[in-house]
XYZ file of C-alpha atoms in Angstrom:
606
model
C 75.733 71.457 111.562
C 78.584 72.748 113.488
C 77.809 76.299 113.019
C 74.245 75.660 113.835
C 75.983 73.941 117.745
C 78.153 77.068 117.708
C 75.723 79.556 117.495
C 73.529 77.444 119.755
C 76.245 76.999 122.219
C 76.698 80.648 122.537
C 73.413 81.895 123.485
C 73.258 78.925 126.190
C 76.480 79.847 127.516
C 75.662 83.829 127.120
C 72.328 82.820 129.374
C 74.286 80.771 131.379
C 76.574 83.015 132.118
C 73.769 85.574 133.267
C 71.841 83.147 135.810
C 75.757 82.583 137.617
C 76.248 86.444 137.974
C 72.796 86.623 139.359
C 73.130 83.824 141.948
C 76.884 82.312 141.974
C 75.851 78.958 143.538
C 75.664 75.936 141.636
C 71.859 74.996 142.746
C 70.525 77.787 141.700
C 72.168 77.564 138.337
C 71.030 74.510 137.679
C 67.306 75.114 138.254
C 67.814 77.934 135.980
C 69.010 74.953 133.425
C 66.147 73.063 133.963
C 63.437 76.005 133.865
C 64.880 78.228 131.452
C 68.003 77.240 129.701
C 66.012 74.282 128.338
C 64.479 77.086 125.864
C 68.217 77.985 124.662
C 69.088 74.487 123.080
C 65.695 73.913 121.542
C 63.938 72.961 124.495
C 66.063 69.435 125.041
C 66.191 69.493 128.843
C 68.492 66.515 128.408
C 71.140 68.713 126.179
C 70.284 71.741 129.208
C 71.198 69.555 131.968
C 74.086 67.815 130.530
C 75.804 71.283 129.509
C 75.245 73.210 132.644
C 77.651 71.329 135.000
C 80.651 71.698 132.038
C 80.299 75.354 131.778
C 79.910 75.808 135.491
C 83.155 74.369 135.986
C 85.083 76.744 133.797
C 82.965 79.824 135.091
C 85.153 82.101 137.044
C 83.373 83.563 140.172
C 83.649 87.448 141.535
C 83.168 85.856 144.989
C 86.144 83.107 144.725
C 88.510 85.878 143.809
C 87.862 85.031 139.993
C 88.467 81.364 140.432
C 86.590 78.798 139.474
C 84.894 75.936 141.210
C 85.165 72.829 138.653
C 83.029 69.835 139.411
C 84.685 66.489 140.347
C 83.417 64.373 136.904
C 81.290 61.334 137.990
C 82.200 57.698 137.091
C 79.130 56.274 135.104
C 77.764 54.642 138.548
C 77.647 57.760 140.467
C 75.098 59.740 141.109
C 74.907 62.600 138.105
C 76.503 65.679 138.741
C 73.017 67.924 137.802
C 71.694 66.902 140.495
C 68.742 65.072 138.806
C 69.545 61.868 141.479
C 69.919 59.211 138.696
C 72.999 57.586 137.956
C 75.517 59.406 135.453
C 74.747 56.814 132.998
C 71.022 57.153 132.690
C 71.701 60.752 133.021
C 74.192 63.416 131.512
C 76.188 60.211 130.981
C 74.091 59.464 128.306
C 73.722 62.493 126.265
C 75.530 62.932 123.210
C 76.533 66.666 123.116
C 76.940 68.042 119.326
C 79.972 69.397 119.245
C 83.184 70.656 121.212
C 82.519 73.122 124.503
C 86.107 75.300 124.441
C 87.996 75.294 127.978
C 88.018 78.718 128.071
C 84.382 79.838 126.787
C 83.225 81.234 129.738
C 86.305 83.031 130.861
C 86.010 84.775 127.062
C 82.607 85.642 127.691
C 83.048 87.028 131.031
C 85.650 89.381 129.616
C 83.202 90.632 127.145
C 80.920 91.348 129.829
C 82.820 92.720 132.849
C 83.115 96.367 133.281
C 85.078 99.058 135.272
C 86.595 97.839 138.665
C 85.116 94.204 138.187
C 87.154 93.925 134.865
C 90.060 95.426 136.604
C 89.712 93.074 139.365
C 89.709 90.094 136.789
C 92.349 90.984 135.282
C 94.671 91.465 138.016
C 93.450 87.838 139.724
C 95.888 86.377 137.158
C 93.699 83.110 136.333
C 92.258 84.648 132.882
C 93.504 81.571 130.300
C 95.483 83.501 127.583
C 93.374 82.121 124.716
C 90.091 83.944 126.437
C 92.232 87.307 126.917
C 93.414 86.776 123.550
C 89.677 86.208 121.734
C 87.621 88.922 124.114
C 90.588 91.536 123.463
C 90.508 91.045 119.372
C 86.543 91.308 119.939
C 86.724 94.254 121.863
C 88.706 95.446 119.484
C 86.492 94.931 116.436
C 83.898 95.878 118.093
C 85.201 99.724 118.213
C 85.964 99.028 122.484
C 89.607 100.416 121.659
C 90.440 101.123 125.315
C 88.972 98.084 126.499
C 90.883 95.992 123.931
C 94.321 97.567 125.177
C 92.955 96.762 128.820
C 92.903 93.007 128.152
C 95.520 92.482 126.230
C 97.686 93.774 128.172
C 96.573 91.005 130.653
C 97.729 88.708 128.090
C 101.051 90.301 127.831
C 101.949 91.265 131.108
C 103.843 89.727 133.390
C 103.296 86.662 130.180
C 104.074 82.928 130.224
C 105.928 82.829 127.005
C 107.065 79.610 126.810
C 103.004 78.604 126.600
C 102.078 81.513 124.760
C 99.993 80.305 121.818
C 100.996 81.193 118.287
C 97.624 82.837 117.522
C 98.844 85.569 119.843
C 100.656 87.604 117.251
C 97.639 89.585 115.326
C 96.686 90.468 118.980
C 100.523 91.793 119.644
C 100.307 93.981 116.734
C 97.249 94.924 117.503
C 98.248 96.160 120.991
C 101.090 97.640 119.383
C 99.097 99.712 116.954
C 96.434 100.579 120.159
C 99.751 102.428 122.056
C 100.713 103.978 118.963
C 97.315 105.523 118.290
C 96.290 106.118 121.634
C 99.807 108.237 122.354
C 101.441 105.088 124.765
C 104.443 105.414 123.240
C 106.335 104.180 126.451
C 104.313 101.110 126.782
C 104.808 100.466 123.293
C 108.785 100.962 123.505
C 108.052 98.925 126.749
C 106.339 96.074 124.826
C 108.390 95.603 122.399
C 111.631 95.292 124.538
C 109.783 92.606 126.455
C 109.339 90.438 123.364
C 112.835 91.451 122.382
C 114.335 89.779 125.182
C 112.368 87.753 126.517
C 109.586 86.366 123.697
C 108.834 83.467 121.629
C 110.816 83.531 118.061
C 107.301 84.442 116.443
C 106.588 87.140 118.306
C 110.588 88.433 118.595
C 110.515 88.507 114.601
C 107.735 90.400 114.381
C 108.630 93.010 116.836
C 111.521 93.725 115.195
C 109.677 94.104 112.117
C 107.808 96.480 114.543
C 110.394 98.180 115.478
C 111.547 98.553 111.567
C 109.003 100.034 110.582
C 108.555 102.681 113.875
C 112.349 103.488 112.927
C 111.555 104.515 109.466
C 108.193 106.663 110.728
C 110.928 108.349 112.279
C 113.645 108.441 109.678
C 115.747 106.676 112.123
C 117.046 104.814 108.843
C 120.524 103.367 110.418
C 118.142 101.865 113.219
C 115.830 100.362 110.908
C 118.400 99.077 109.381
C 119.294 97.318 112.100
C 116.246 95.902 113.244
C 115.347 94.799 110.060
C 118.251 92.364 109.802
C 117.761 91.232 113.228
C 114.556 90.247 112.101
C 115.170 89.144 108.668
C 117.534 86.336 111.173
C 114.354 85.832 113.258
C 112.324 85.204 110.905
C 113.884 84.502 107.490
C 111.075 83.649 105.222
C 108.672 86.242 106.557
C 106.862 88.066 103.511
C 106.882 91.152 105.410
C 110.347 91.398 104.768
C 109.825 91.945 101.400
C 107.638 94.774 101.995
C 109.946 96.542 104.967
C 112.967 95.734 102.654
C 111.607 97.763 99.600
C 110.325 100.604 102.211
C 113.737 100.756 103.782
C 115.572 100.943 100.717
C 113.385 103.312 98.833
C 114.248 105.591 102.130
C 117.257 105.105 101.854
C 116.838 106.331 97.882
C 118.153 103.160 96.749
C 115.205 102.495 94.324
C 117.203 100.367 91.532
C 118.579 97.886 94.593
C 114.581 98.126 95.913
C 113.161 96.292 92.546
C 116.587 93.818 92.792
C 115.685 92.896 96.323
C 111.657 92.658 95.549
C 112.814 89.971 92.851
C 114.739 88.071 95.083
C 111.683 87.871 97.694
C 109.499 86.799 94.928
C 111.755 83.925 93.306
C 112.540 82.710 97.339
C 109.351 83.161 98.558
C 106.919 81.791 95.626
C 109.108 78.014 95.531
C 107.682 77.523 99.060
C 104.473 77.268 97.884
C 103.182 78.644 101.174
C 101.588 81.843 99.895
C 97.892 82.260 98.711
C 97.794 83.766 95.169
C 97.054 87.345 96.675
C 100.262 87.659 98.616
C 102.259 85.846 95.247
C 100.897 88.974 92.676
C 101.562 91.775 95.548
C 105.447 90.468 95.325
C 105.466 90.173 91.440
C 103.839 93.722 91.116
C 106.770 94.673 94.441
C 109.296 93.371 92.292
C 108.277 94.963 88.641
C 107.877 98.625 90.538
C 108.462 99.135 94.231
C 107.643 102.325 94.324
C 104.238 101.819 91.998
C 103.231 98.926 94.412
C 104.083 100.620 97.604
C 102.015 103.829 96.369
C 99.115 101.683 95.211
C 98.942 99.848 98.413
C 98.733 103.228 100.821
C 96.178 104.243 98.938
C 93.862 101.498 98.993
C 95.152 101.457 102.852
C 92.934 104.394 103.343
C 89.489 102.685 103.507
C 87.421 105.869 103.124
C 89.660 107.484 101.325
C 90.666 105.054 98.864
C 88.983 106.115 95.623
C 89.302 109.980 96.676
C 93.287 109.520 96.553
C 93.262 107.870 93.546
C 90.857 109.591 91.673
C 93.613 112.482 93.238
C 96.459 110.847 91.594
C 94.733 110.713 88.135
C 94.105 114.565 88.011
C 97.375 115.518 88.877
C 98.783 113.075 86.637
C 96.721 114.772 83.783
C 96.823 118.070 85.572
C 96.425 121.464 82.757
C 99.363 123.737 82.404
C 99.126 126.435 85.523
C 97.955 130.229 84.236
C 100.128 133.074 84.923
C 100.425 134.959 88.499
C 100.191 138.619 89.114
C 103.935 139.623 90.219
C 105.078 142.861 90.350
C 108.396 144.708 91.190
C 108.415 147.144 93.907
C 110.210 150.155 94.305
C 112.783 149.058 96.332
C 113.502 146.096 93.772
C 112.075 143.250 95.672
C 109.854 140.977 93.937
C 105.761 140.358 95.051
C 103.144 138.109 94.324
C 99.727 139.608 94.695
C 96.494 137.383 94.782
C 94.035 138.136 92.013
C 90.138 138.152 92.273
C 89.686 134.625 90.505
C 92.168 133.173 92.674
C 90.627 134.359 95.338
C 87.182 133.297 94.117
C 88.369 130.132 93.627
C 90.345 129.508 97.207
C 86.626 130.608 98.880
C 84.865 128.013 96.579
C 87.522 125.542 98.015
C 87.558 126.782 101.690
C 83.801 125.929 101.945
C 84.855 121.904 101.620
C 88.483 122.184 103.639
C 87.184 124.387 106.042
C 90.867 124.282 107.629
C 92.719 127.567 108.233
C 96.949 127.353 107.557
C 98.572 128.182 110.554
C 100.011 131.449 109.547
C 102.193 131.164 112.678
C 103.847 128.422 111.471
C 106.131 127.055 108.722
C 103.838 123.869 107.980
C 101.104 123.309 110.019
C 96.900 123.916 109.823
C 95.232 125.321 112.884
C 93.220 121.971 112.631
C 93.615 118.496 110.946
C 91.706 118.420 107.270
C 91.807 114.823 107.164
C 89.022 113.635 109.674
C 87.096 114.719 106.413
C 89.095 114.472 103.498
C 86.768 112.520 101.906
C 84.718 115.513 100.981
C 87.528 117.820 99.967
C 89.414 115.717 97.944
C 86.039 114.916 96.101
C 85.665 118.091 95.524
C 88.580 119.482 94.265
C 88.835 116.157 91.544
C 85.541 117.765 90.277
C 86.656 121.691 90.389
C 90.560 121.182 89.450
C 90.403 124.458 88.370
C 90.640 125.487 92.112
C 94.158 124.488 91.777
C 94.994 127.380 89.631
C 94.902 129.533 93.075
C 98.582 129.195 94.992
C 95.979 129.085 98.130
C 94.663 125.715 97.676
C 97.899 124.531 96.468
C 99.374 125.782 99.523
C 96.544 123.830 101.262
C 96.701 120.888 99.382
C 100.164 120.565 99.659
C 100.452 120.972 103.377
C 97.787 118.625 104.182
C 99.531 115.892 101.829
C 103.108 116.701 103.121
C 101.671 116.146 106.907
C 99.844 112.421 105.825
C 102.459 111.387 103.098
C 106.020 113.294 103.290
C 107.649 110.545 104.946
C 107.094 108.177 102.140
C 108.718 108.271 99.385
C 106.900 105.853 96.757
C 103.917 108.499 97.388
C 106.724 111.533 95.743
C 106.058 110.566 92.091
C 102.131 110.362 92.041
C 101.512 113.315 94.788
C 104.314 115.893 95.145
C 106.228 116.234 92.021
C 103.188 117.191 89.672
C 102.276 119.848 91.900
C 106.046 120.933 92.366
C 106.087 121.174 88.245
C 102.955 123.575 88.936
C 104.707 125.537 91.373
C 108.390 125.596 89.134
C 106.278 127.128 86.565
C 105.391 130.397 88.489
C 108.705 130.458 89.897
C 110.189 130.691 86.236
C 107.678 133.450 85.758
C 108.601 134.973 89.206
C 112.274 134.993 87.333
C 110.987 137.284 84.459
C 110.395 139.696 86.835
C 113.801 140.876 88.215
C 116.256 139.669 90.350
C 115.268 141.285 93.871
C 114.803 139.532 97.089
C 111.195 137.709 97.486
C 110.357 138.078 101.233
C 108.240 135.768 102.903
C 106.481 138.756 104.713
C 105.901 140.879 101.418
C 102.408 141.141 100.109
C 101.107 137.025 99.704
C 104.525 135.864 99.243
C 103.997 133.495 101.825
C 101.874 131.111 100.142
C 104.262 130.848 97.341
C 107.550 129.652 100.121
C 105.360 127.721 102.281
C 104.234 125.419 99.363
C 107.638 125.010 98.222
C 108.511 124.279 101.923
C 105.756 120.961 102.268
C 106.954 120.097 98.169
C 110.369 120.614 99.261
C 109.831 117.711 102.373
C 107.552 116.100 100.404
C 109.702 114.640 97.469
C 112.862 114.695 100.302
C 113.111 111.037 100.466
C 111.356 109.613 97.466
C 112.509 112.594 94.377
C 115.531 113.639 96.460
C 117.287 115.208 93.684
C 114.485 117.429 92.554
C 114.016 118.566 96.353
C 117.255 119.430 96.458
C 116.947 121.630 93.410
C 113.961 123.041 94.181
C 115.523 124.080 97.872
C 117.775 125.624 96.132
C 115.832 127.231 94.067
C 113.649 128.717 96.901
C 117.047 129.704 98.949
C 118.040 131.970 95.793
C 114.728 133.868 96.160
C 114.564 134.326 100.031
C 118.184 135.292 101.220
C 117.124 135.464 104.651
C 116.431 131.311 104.984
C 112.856 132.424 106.145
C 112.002 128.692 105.310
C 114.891 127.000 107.235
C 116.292 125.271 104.169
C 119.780 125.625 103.873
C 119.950 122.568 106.391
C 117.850 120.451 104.441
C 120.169 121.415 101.270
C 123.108 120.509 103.217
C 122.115 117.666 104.263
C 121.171 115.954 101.216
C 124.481 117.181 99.494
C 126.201 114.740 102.263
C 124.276 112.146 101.388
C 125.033 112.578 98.062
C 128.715 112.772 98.696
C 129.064 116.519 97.265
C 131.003 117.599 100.117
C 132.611 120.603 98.191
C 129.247 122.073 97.062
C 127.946 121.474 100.865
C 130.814 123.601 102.460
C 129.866 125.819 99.709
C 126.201 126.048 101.062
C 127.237 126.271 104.935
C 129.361 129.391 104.418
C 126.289 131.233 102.885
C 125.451 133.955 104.819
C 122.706 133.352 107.721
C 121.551 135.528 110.736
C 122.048 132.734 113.170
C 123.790 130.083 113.036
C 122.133 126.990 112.992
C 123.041 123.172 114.449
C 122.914 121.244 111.564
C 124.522 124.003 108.974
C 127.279 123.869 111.445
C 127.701 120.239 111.869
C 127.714 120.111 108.457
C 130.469 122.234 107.750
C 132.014 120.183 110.357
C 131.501 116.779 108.440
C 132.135 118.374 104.752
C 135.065 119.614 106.438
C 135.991 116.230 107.845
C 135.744 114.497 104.901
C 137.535 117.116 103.004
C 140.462 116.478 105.257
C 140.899 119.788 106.092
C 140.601 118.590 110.198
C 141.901 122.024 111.464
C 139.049 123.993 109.740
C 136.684 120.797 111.146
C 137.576 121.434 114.520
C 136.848 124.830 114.994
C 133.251 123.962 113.153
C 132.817 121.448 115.601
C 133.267 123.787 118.083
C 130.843 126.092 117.087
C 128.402 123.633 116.650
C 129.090 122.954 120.390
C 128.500 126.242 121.480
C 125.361 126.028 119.812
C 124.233 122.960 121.542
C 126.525 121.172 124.466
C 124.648 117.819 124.181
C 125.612 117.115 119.925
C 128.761 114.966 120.278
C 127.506 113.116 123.457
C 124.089 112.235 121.535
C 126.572 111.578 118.393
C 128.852 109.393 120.088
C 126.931 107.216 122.268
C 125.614 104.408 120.204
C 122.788 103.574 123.199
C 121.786 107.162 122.936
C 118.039 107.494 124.799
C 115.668 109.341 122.693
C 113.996 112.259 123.374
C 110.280 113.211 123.150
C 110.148 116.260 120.510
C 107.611 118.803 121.223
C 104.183 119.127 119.268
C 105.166 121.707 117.251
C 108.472 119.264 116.301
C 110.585 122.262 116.892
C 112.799 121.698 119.474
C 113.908 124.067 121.287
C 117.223 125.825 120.085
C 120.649 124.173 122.640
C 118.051 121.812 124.072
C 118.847 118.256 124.267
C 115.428 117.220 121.897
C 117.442 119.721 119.283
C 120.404 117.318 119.395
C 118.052 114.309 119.105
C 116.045 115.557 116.543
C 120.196 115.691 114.618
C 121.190 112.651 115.587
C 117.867 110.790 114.300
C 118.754 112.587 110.782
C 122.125 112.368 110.537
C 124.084 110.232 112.576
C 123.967 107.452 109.710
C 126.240 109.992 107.958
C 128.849 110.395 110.533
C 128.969 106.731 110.871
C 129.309 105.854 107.103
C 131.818 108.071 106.766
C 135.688 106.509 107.818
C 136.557 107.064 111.164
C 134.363 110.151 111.464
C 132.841 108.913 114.913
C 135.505 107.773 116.392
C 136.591 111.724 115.423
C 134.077 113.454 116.979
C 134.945 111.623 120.519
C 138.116 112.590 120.527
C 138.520 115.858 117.975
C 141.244 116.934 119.129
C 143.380 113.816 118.462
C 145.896 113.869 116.054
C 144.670 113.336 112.357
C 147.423 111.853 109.576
């Protein structure tokens, strides 16, 4: 019965709510009651009359300045408020109404209605009730009205009463959160979330510093999400997100065996509450048997569309043929090429047709265009030709387009990146059979070759670190010249694995520039080494490369700086000592007294 008052409720109130905008005086609405909203509530003028003067009273009016104009309720021997002439107790008074009429219904309808400057307008009166903004923006929402969703709940948020604000408010914070983030407000976002921070409920503060967690680890801002994550693991102590940030961050971090440890500990705390539904309980058993499984499993099916695609993805490279042999060839002046053969080329056209996306050839990583708007085809197709995977081209294309969705996560390493790396090791140990001459990225298609074992080479960087590392320096033996940038990317994960000898090894190899983050490298291997003298002069190279490094380094409130589209800064630029400080300042600081250092390097060292 109470869904049958809802839904009759609605379309009176809907109708209602057209007759006010059409005449916004209360006569005229309730003739409209009598004549025609009658029809709306099964044609009980009774039930008609005695609802019109309670909606009316919560209707805000465009000509009040968005106010409304409540009725004074009669006492039982007054005359009835709908006008009818009878006293209140023969009248409305007497009517039994089916169910409850919600304060703020038409408010929440209005919101759904209003467009363009009268929305605005609205919105900007101030007298919207927070659970209307907070119902019409999740509609609007749903509803696919993206930019009119972040319109009103920003209403809500702005300028908020937070001592009032109503628990049910949080899905529509993260859902304004996730509206800046893919709309490209990435200032109101930061903006947002530093107004909870300091000034919102404990609900809302934990998760925006879950929030914030997880925006640090998009950005591999690890020593940040760090942070936030225990500020919110304070906030909000039993929150099973935690669980599910906690494994993330530590399976960044490449502490996988301390990721299942911790995923057991959520499950045993979290499933004697009792306060979980059976759903949430298995996710944290299946967290806390394999992190990395779990986390993998639950991108995929993240996808939507692209759910079965992925996985049906996952099960052919899992069972994925050993790769047939590549044409290489010596030239004369000893270098090493590989040259594409008719059936590879054959098969990259058959592929093409579905991907349709062109590599930029311009670029290191990069497409001219983004495959995954329909991914759903390709990846469809190429689980029923996976012989198209025996050209280097749609590896190359495969493996870009999964680095640039996936190569910041590093549960998706295993399934996605390190079967096709095995395919790629395979023609490099044929490449070896060859000779032992340069293999330059511009020589005949060696390209496709180094830029696949570029993306593999990010794309196992946080969750198969150690066979990154190896295959980096794998591809730095074959292309002297660094054509792929990845002597930084070596020497970086050698610091984190504390090999600072075979690091300083790796900075001193010859390079035609040098290069930010080979230098500060040398500077911390150096450091830690505690040769200071030799550290010094490092550090000052790496400051004639870029003045801003140690002031980005040393100030622990550094403000961040946008990176360009390309995410190539530019080379001294201050986004260039950013981009170094987001990816290895957690090194400096972990290591003894190495801050404190680079503030003052020219202090005395014992």
């Amino acid at each position: 019965m109470l869904a049958v008052w809802v839904e009759q409720l609605l379309g009176f109130a809907s109708g209602a709510l057209g007759a006010i905008r059409d005449n916004e005086h209360y006569p005229s609405f309730m003739a409209w009651a009598r004549d025609e909203g009658r029809a709306l509530v099964g044609d009980d003028l009774a039930l008609a009359q005695a609802l019109a003067p309670e909606l009316w009273s919560q209707t805000p009016l465009a000509r009040a300045d968005f106010n409304c104009e409540p009725l004074a309720r009669p006492g039982r021997n007054e005359p009835c408020w709908c006008d009818s002439g009878r006293k209140t107790k023969h009248c409305c008074g007497a009517v039994e109404i089916p169910g409850p009429i919600p304060s703020h219904l038409m408010w929440m309808l209005s919101l759904r209605e209003w467009k363009g400057p009268v929305l605005k307008a609205a919105l900007a009166s101030g007298h919207a009730p927070a659970q209307a903004l907070l119902e019409a923006g999740l509609i609007a929402a749903e509803s696919g009205q993206r930019g009119r969703a972040q319109q009103i709940l920003e209403a809500l948020f702005e300028g908020a009463d937070w001592a009032r604000m109503p628990e049910q408010a949080e899905p529509a914070f993260e859902l304004l959160v996730d509206l800046y983030q893919e709309r490209g407000f990435y200032r109101k976002r930061t903006a947002l979330l530093d107004e909870v921070l300091d000034r919102g409920p404990l609900f809302l503060r934990g998760v925006a510093l879950e929030r914030l967690c997880l925006m640090h680890l998009d950005n591999d801002d690890l020593a940040s999400a760090r942070e936030a994550f225990v500020r919110a693991q304070q906030a909000l102590p039993d929150s099973p997100t935690l669980a599910y940030i906690e494994a993330m961050l530590l399976l960044h971090e490449g502490n996988v065996e301390e990721a299942g440890e911790r995923a057991r500990f959520w499950f045993r705390r979290l499933s004697r509450q009792g306060d979980l539904d059976p759903e949430q309980l298995q996710f944290l058993a299946d967290l806390a048997e394999n992190p990395g499984a779990t986390l993998a499993e639950q991108m995929v099916n993240s996808e939507e569309d692209l759910a079965d695609p992925l996985a049906a993805l996952q099960a052919l490279l899992e069972a994925l043929p050993t790769a047939p042999l590549l044409d290489f060839v010596s030239a004369e002046d000893g270098s090493r090429e590989y040259h594409r053969s008719a059936r590879e080329a054959t098969l990259f056209a058959a592929w093409q047709k579905h991907f349709q996306v062109l590599v930029d050839e311009d670029a290191a990583l990069g497409f001219e265009d983004d495959p995954w708007p329909h991914a759903s085809d390709w990846l469809a197709e190429l689980c029923a030709h996976p012989e198209w995977l025996d050209s280097p081209q749609v590896m190359q294309a495969l493996t870009l387009a999964l680095t640039s969705r996936f190569g910041s996560l590093p549960w998706m390493a295993p399934s996605l990146f390190e079967p096709l790396a095995q395919r790629l090791e395979r023609w490099l140990t044929q490449l070896d059979g060859v000779g032992d001459g340069p293999f330059v990225w511009d020589a005949a298609d060696n390209a496709v070759l180094l830029r696949t074992g570029l993306a593999l080479v990010v794309g196992m960087e946080r969750g198969a670190r150690e066979h990154s590392r190896e295959l980096a320096e794998r591809l730095l033996t074959l292309d002297a010249q660094d054509s792929l940038g990845l002597r930084e990317l070596v020497l970086d994960q050698l610091l984190r694995e504390g090999s600072d000898q075979r690091a300083l090894e790796v900075s001193y190899q010859p390079m035609e520039t040098a290069l930010l983050g080979v230098m500060m490298g040398r500077a911390l291997a150096l450091y830690r080494l505690e040769r200071f003298d030799e550290a010094r002069e490092a550090l000052r190279e790496a400051q004639a490369i870029n003045g801003h490094v140690l002031e980005m380094l040393c100030n622990e409130q550094a403000r961040a700086v946008s990176l360009p589209a390309s995410g190539l800064p530019a080379p001294g630029s201050r986004a260039e000592a950013w981009q170094y400080r987001t990816l290895m300042r957690d090194q400096w600081a972990n290591t003894r007294g190495a801050l404190v250092w680079l503030c003052d390097p020219e202090s005395p060292r014992d």
